[in-house]
């Protein structure tokens, strides 16, 4: 160490304390340290100079005080123990300088040690594969119960040659019972071989009946010695788990009466009824929604205060007792009844009722679900769990439009504020809410959440905690299709096909009709970048012209009546119907309408091929770059999506042909969506040849719509909005084709069938207490929520009858103005104002409630 290097302050203090006995007592420790620093600067020597003597007149009051304190503690010179301690510490400070080369940071760790260390730190919260492997090793609960009951039968069944060495209490009781009732048993009970033909639980109960009767009579008999009743000592005829297995086996055979007898026998043997035994029977009633049977069982067997699990089963039974899609009012009343007695139901019961409310198609039920969520946080459970947060995030995607801001707020509260680890369901729900917003900003946010889901939760080996399933891919497809991003849609579809090909046994990722519906909708929303008007026209004699413009004359191509961007498919119906070669599905998205149509038909050929009665096996797909899609089945929704893609890119003739043959070839009936979309395609006919030939397509669609509208079956009944869209498209088609009188006649028919005064009238209240659900309370007494997250303005009216506005009749209005038909104009104006005023009065009446 250099002579000019400053020593550590701690080392200097210890050294100065050791040698301070030779220095004047009035020299302070601070002065000594300053002297040492000055000496290092002025005298570069390895030895310390003699400290100067400081006059006592220069010492301050603080120095005198410090000297007095040091003198009170004693000096190292007078205390040999302190001097030795200081010497030991000085020697200890010198040890690190000798071992300066042994730096702990220079220690090397092997790859195995580092991997084991980070595996422990980055371990995933649960090992699903290990849990599944361990659970698969166990027998099903039904098989276990059956084996237990067989063991009971082998133990309590009377043997023709009983062994005294293996006698149990049940055998002794049977021996006491048999002599007393030998005659009656020979007359009433069947032989042993006939008993074996009965069900196991029936046979076990029949053998246990005389044992329990004898045990009960023995307990009730007075004692001969003391004259007092015998003490109720529990006797283990069967163990607790054996009684439970016997009860569950009775319920497996749908025999609750025998299950109750088994519980009575257990209590007669002196064993108290355990919660698990009662819950098994209650769950049997829950599955069937038998409220009366459950409450009778609770009155007989369940004593005292109900547990959280039993309150949940009670509420669940009321929820299951109503038909699907209806509001469980009795369950809501029971839920608030438990709150009034100071024993609120567990959070699982609230989650179940909220989920049932969201499963309905009523906007009132959805508003009640949000209110119940806020009510639960104020009254019962202020911290929701991950399941309930996921339900509420998914509910943000239900309304139209979706509420991505609320979904992201809930997701942030769950993961950041509450510190709850996110789940795959929560990520998927947030992605779906952002996707259904239709905004490009939130669509990118959906893909960011998907990337976070896959990359942010990995262990030391790089394995992710979450894996995307069909629901995640469907949410991403929803996001891409709403912004017309066909490139991402094709990439997602390719990823799903590849994942299902690598693991054909897994059903987590399956390309089904829901996925293909999103794909066809993406093709319908896609706008190809190729613009026909921007492409130079090739010479007719040039054999190397573009295939898309072959056969079209220059007069047709340069006609001002054709819209900008129309392709050769619109002018040559044969080219649109027959595809010369199958699409190759290149890396780039299709650049023209003909390429889009090629990919649409290639995908649909795989679907239609796999939907036949004799589907193609997985090992032998049809020829082409695409594999077969055996999990996709033709449904009206899927076929409607396919037709919508054709309506967007094919010619009117090709669309008409597909409308007539697509459903007929698969034996399916057209629904209201099919007919409405066909009429709206006719209403968007382009000028020129399309408008000249649109009448046939429109008449076919309107004829089938008339039959559907007059059909009274509930399965084919059209909604009010579908009726409105159908009549609006019909009036527009007639106006575009110059048939103004027929358009006015169609409008008069609509007004006569759906008059404006019907819109003004409120829908009649339901026969139940549904009208009182939205009445909120403001105190801690009552059976309604405390806080409302939705106001009356937020609740949509689901029962508005069909109506027409000026936007629906604008084309007819323009044609009447051009024709100078003042009478027709006055009628159209009256219709628009009548429906507008009726709708305003209906809204005002709804806000007053």
Short mmCIF file of C-alpha atoms in Angstrom, two decimals, residues 130-403:
data_model
loop_
_atom_site.label_atom_id
_atom_site.label_comp_id
_atom_site.label_asym_id
_atom_site.label_seq_id
_atom_site.Cartn_x
_atom_site.Cartn_y
_atom_site.Cartn_z
CA UNK A 130 -48.53 -33.57 -12.78
CA UNK A 131 -51.99 -33.13 -11.31
CA UNK A 132 -53.57 -34.84 -14.32
CA UNK A 133 -51.08 -37.69 -14.15
CA UNK A 134 -51.72 -38.20 -10.45
CA UNK A 135 -55.48 -38.01 -10.84
CA UNK A 136 -55.46 -40.51 -13.71
CA UNK A 137 -53.85 -43.11 -11.45
CA UNK A 138 -56.86 -43.12 -9.09
CA UNK A 139 -60.02 -45.05 -9.80
CA UNK A 140 -63.21 -43.12 -10.51
CA UNK A 141 -65.26 -42.35 -7.43
CA UNK A 142 -68.08 -44.64 -8.60
CA UNK A 143 -65.72 -47.60 -8.86
CA UNK A 144 -64.28 -46.85 -5.43
CA UNK A 145 -67.75 -46.69 -3.87
CA UNK A 146 -68.75 -49.93 -5.51
CA UNK A 147 -65.62 -51.67 -4.21
CA UNK A 148 -66.25 -50.37 -0.69
CA UNK A 149 -69.85 -51.59 -0.71
CA UNK A 150 -68.73 -55.01 -1.98
CA UNK A 151 -66.30 -55.17 0.91
CA UNK A 152 -69.12 -54.30 3.31
CA UNK A 153 -71.27 -57.09 1.85
CA UNK A 154 -68.47 -59.61 2.18
CA UNK A 155 -68.12 -58.65 5.83
CA UNK A 156 -71.75 -58.51 6.98
CA UNK A 157 -73.25 -61.24 4.83
CA UNK A 158 -74.05 -64.33 7.04
CA UNK A 159 -71.84 -67.26 6.18
CA UNK A 160 -73.07 -70.88 6.41
CA UNK A 161 -69.94 -71.83 8.37
CA UNK A 162 -69.12 -68.80 10.53
CA UNK A 163 -65.66 -68.53 11.98
CA UNK A 164 -65.38 -67.53 15.63
CA UNK A 165 -61.94 -66.09 15.10
CA UNK A 166 -63.17 -63.41 12.70
CA UNK A 167 -66.36 -62.35 14.49
CA UNK A 168 -67.14 -58.64 14.46
CA UNK A 169 -69.78 -56.56 16.17
CA UNK A 170 -72.02 -56.88 13.14
CA UNK A 171 -71.66 -60.68 13.21
CA UNK A 172 -72.53 -60.79 16.92
CA UNK A 173 -75.57 -58.62 16.39
CA UNK A 174 -76.63 -60.78 13.47
CA UNK A 175 -76.33 -63.87 15.65
CA UNK A 176 -78.56 -62.22 18.26
CA UNK A 177 -81.10 -61.22 15.67
CA UNK A 178 -81.28 -64.52 13.74
CA UNK A 179 -82.64 -66.79 16.52
CA UNK A 180 -85.36 -64.34 17.45
CA UNK A 181 -86.57 -63.86 13.92
CA UNK A 182 -85.71 -67.10 12.21
CA UNK A 183 -89.26 -67.92 11.27
CA UNK A 184 -90.13 -64.48 10.05
CA UNK A 185 -86.92 -64.18 8.10
CA UNK A 186 -87.53 -67.51 6.39
CA UNK A 187 -90.96 -66.31 5.32
CA UNK A 188 -90.18 -62.73 4.29
CA UNK A 189 -86.53 -62.50 3.31
CA UNK A 190 -85.29 -64.11 0.11
CA UNK A 191 -82.43 -66.58 0.15
CA UNK A 192 -78.85 -65.40 0.01
CA UNK A 193 -78.42 -66.21 -3.68
CA UNK A 194 -81.53 -64.14 -4.46
CA UNK A 195 -80.19 -61.23 -2.39
CA UNK A 196 -77.07 -61.24 -4.49
CA UNK A 197 -79.23 -60.49 -7.54
CA UNK A 198 -80.35 -57.19 -5.97
CA UNK A 199 -78.46 -53.95 -6.30
CA UNK A 200 -75.47 -53.79 -3.94
CA UNK A 201 -76.76 -50.86 -1.90
CA UNK A 202 -80.20 -52.47 -1.51
CA UNK A 203 -78.60 -55.69 -0.31
CA UNK A 204 -76.35 -53.83 2.13
CA UNK A 205 -79.27 -51.89 3.60
CA UNK A 206 -81.37 -55.04 3.94
CA UNK A 207 -78.57 -56.73 5.87
CA UNK A 208 -77.98 -53.67 8.04
CA UNK A 209 -81.66 -53.22 8.94
CA UNK A 210 -81.92 -55.96 11.63
CA UNK A 211 -78.54 -54.93 13.06
CA UNK A 212 -79.60 -51.32 13.47
CA UNK A 213 -83.00 -52.33 14.86
CA UNK A 214 -81.38 -54.56 17.48
CA UNK A 215 -78.90 -51.82 18.34
CA UNK A 216 -81.71 -49.27 18.75
CA UNK A 217 -83.80 -51.61 20.92
CA UNK A 218 -80.77 -52.36 23.08
CA UNK A 219 -80.12 -48.69 23.69
CA UNK A 220 -83.76 -47.94 24.48
CA UNK A 221 -84.10 -50.85 26.92
CA UNK A 222 -83.67 -49.89 30.64
CA UNK A 223 -80.66 -51.22 32.45
CA UNK A 224 -81.53 -54.09 34.84
CA UNK A 225 -78.89 -53.15 37.36
CA UNK A 226 -79.35 -49.41 37.81
CA UNK A 227 -82.81 -48.93 36.38
CA UNK A 228 -81.51 -46.10 34.18
CA UNK A 229 -81.36 -45.78 30.43
CA UNK A 230 -78.22 -46.98 28.71
CA UNK A 231 -75.78 -44.36 27.55
CA UNK A 232 -75.75 -43.68 23.78
CA UNK A 233 -72.31 -45.13 23.11
CA UNK A 234 -71.45 -44.99 19.38
CA UNK A 235 -70.80 -48.43 17.91
CA UNK A 236 -68.79 -48.68 14.70
CA UNK A 237 -70.94 -50.92 12.55
CA UNK A 238 -69.37 -49.20 9.55
CA UNK A 239 -66.71 -46.54 9.33
CA UNK A 240 -67.52 -42.96 8.37
CA UNK A 241 -66.07 -43.38 4.87
CA UNK A 242 -68.00 -46.62 4.37
CA UNK A 243 -71.26 -44.89 5.25
CA UNK A 244 -70.42 -42.16 2.77
CA UNK A 245 -69.57 -44.64 0.01
CA UNK A 246 -72.87 -46.44 0.63
CA UNK A 247 -74.75 -43.12 0.44
CA UNK A 248 -73.01 -42.09 -2.79
CA UNK A 249 -73.73 -45.46 -4.38
CA UNK A 250 -77.42 -45.00 -3.63
CA UNK A 251 -77.33 -41.59 -5.31
CA UNK A 252 -75.44 -43.01 -8.30
CA UNK A 253 -78.42 -45.29 -8.93
CA UNK A 254 -80.82 -42.29 -8.52
CA UNK A 255 -82.19 -43.62 -5.26
CA UNK A 256 -82.32 -40.72 -2.76
CA UNK A 257 -84.73 -42.64 -0.52
CA UNK A 258 -82.11 -45.33 0.12
CA UNK A 259 -79.51 -42.63 0.69
CA UNK A 260 -81.70 -41.13 3.42
CA UNK A 261 -82.10 -44.58 5.01
CA UNK A 262 -78.32 -44.99 5.01
CA UNK A 263 -77.93 -41.63 6.78
CA UNK A 264 -80.58 -42.63 9.34
CA UNK A 265 -78.74 -45.90 10.01
CA UNK A 266 -75.48 -44.00 10.47
CA UNK A 267 -77.04 -41.62 13.00
CA UNK A 268 -78.74 -44.57 14.77
CA UNK A 269 -75.33 -46.17 15.25
CA UNK A 270 -74.26 -43.10 17.23
CA UNK A 271 -72.28 -41.28 14.53
CA UNK A 272 -73.23 -37.65 14.01
CA UNK A 273 -74.12 -36.52 10.52
CA UNK A 274 -71.04 -35.01 8.87
CA UNK A 275 -71.30 -32.14 6.41
CA UNK A 276 -69.85 -34.15 3.53
CA UNK A 277 -72.56 -36.83 3.78
CA UNK A 278 -75.34 -34.24 3.71
CA UNK A 279 -73.70 -32.32 0.88
CA UNK A 280 -73.61 -35.44 -1.29
CA UNK A 281 -77.37 -35.80 -1.05
CA UNK A 282 -77.93 -32.06 -1.52
CA UNK A 283 -75.85 -32.08 -4.71
CA UNK A 284 -78.12 -34.79 -6.11
CA UNK A 285 -81.10 -32.46 -5.68
CA UNK A 286 -79.10 -29.54 -7.09
CA UNK A 287 -78.40 -31.30 -10.38
CA UNK A 288 -82.12 -31.89 -10.88
CA UNK A 289 -83.25 -28.49 -9.62
CA UNK A 290 -85.56 -30.11 -7.04
CA UNK A 291 -86.09 -27.23 -4.61
CA UNK A 292 -88.87 -28.94 -2.66
CA UNK A 293 -86.91 -32.16 -2.14
CA UNK A 294 -83.81 -30.28 -1.08
CA UNK A 295 -85.60 -28.15 1.48
CA UNK A 296 -87.36 -31.20 2.95
CA UNK A 297 -84.02 -32.95 3.29
CA UNK A 298 -82.50 -29.88 4.96
CA UNK A 299 -85.35 -29.71 7.48
CA UNK A 300 -84.89 -33.38 8.37
CA UNK A 301 -81.14 -33.88 8.42
CA UNK A 302 -79.36 -30.52 8.48
CA UNK A 303 -79.48 -29.03 11.95
CA UNK A 304 -78.10 -25.71 13.10
CA UNK A 305 -76.52 -23.05 10.92
CA UNK A 306 -75.86 -23.85 7.29
CA UNK A 307 -72.26 -23.82 6.15
CA UNK A 308 -70.99 -21.79 3.20
CA UNK A 309 -71.10 -24.84 0.96
CA UNK A 310 -74.68 -25.68 1.96
CA UNK A 311 -75.85 -22.10 1.39
CA UNK A 312 -74.24 -22.23 -2.03
CA UNK A 313 -76.01 -25.51 -2.87
CA UNK A 314 -79.32 -24.08 -1.67
CA UNK A 315 -79.02 -21.03 -3.94
CA UNK A 316 -77.75 -23.16 -6.81
CA UNK A 317 -80.84 -25.37 -6.61
CA UNK A 318 -83.09 -22.33 -7.02
CA UNK A 319 -81.01 -21.17 -9.97
CA UNK A 320 -81.24 -24.59 -11.65
CA UNK A 321 -84.99 -24.80 -11.10
CA UNK A 322 -85.78 -22.10 -13.70
CA UNK A 323 -85.52 -22.73 -17.45
CA UNK A 324 -82.27 -21.69 -19.15
CA UNK A 325 -82.23 -18.11 -20.37
CA UNK A 326 -84.60 -16.75 -17.72
CA UNK A 327 -83.88 -14.55 -14.71
CA UNK A 328 -83.55 -16.66 -11.50
CA UNK A 329 -85.71 -14.44 -9.30
CA UNK A 330 -86.13 -17.00 -6.51
CA UNK A 331 -82.36 -17.42 -6.30
CA UNK A 332 -81.92 -13.63 -6.07
CA UNK A 333 -84.50 -13.44 -3.30
CA UNK A 334 -82.81 -16.25 -1.37
CA UNK A 335 -79.43 -14.58 -1.84
CA UNK A 336 -80.69 -11.36 -0.26
CA UNK A 337 -82.50 -13.31 2.47
CA UNK A 338 -79.19 -14.77 3.63
CA UNK A 339 -77.76 -11.22 3.67
CA UNK A 340 -80.59 -9.98 5.89
CA UNK A 341 -79.86 -12.59 8.57
CA UNK A 342 -76.17 -11.66 8.61
CA UNK A 343 -74.89 -14.79 6.86
CA UNK A 344 -74.17 -13.85 3.24
CA UNK A 345 -73.65 -16.58 0.71
CA UNK A 346 -70.13 -17.45 -0.42
CA UNK A 347 -68.62 -15.72 -3.43
CA UNK A 348 -69.20 -18.79 -5.60
CA UNK A 349 -72.97 -18.31 -5.20
CA UNK A 350 -72.72 -14.68 -6.33
CA UNK A 351 -70.58 -15.74 -9.29
CA UNK A 352 -73.13 -18.33 -10.32
CA UNK A 353 -76.08 -15.94 -10.18
CA UNK A 354 -74.16 -13.28 -12.09
CA UNK A 355 -73.23 -15.83 -14.76
CA UNK A 356 -76.89 -16.91 -15.04
CA UNK A 357 -77.96 -13.28 -15.50
CA UNK A 358 -75.41 -12.74 -18.26
CA UNK A 359 -76.55 -15.91 -20.06
CA UNK A 360 -79.94 -14.37 -20.69
CA UNK A 361 -80.64 -12.16 -23.70
CA UNK A 362 -82.25 -9.43 -21.61
CA UNK A 363 -80.53 -6.08 -21.18
CA UNK A 364 -82.34 -5.73 -17.86
CA UNK A 365 -80.72 -8.94 -16.62
CA UNK A 366 -77.28 -7.72 -17.71
CA UNK A 367 -77.79 -4.46 -15.81
CA UNK A 368 -78.90 -6.43 -12.76
CA UNK A 369 -75.73 -8.53 -12.98
CA UNK A 370 -73.52 -5.42 -12.85
CA UNK A 371 -75.55 -4.06 -9.94
CA UNK A 372 -75.25 -7.36 -8.09
CA UNK A 373 -71.48 -7.29 -8.59
CA UNK A 374 -71.20 -3.88 -6.96
CA UNK A 375 -73.72 -4.87 -4.26
CA UNK A 376 -71.66 -7.93 -3.35
CA UNK A 377 -68.52 -5.83 -2.92
CA UNK A 378 -70.30 -3.49 -0.51
CA UNK A 379 -72.25 -6.07 1.48
CA UNK A 380 -70.46 -9.42 1.46
CA UNK A 381 -67.14 -9.79 -0.37
CA UNK A 382 -65.12 -6.63 -1.12
CA UNK A 383 -62.30 -8.53 -2.86
CA UNK A 384 -63.54 -10.60 -5.82
CA UNK A 385 -61.58 -13.65 -6.84
CA UNK A 386 -60.04 -14.41 -10.23
CA UNK A 387 -63.13 -16.28 -11.47
CA UNK A 388 -65.50 -13.40 -10.77
CA UNK A 389 -63.10 -10.85 -12.27
CA UNK A 390 -62.92 -13.00 -15.40
CA UNK A 391 -66.72 -13.14 -15.65
CA UNK A 392 -67.04 -9.38 -15.40
CA UNK A 393 -64.25 -8.77 -17.93
CA UNK A 394 -65.97 -11.15 -20.35
CA UNK A 395 -69.26 -9.32 -19.74
CA UNK A 396 -67.66 -6.17 -21.13
CA UNK A 397 -67.65 -7.86 -24.55
CA UNK A 398 -71.40 -8.66 -24.52
CA UNK A 399 -73.02 -5.27 -25.29
CA UNK A 400 -72.92 -3.62 -28.70
CA UNK A 401 -70.54 -1.90 -28.90
CA UNK A 402 -68.21 -3.51 -26.39
CA UNK A 403 -66.65 -1.71 -23.42
#
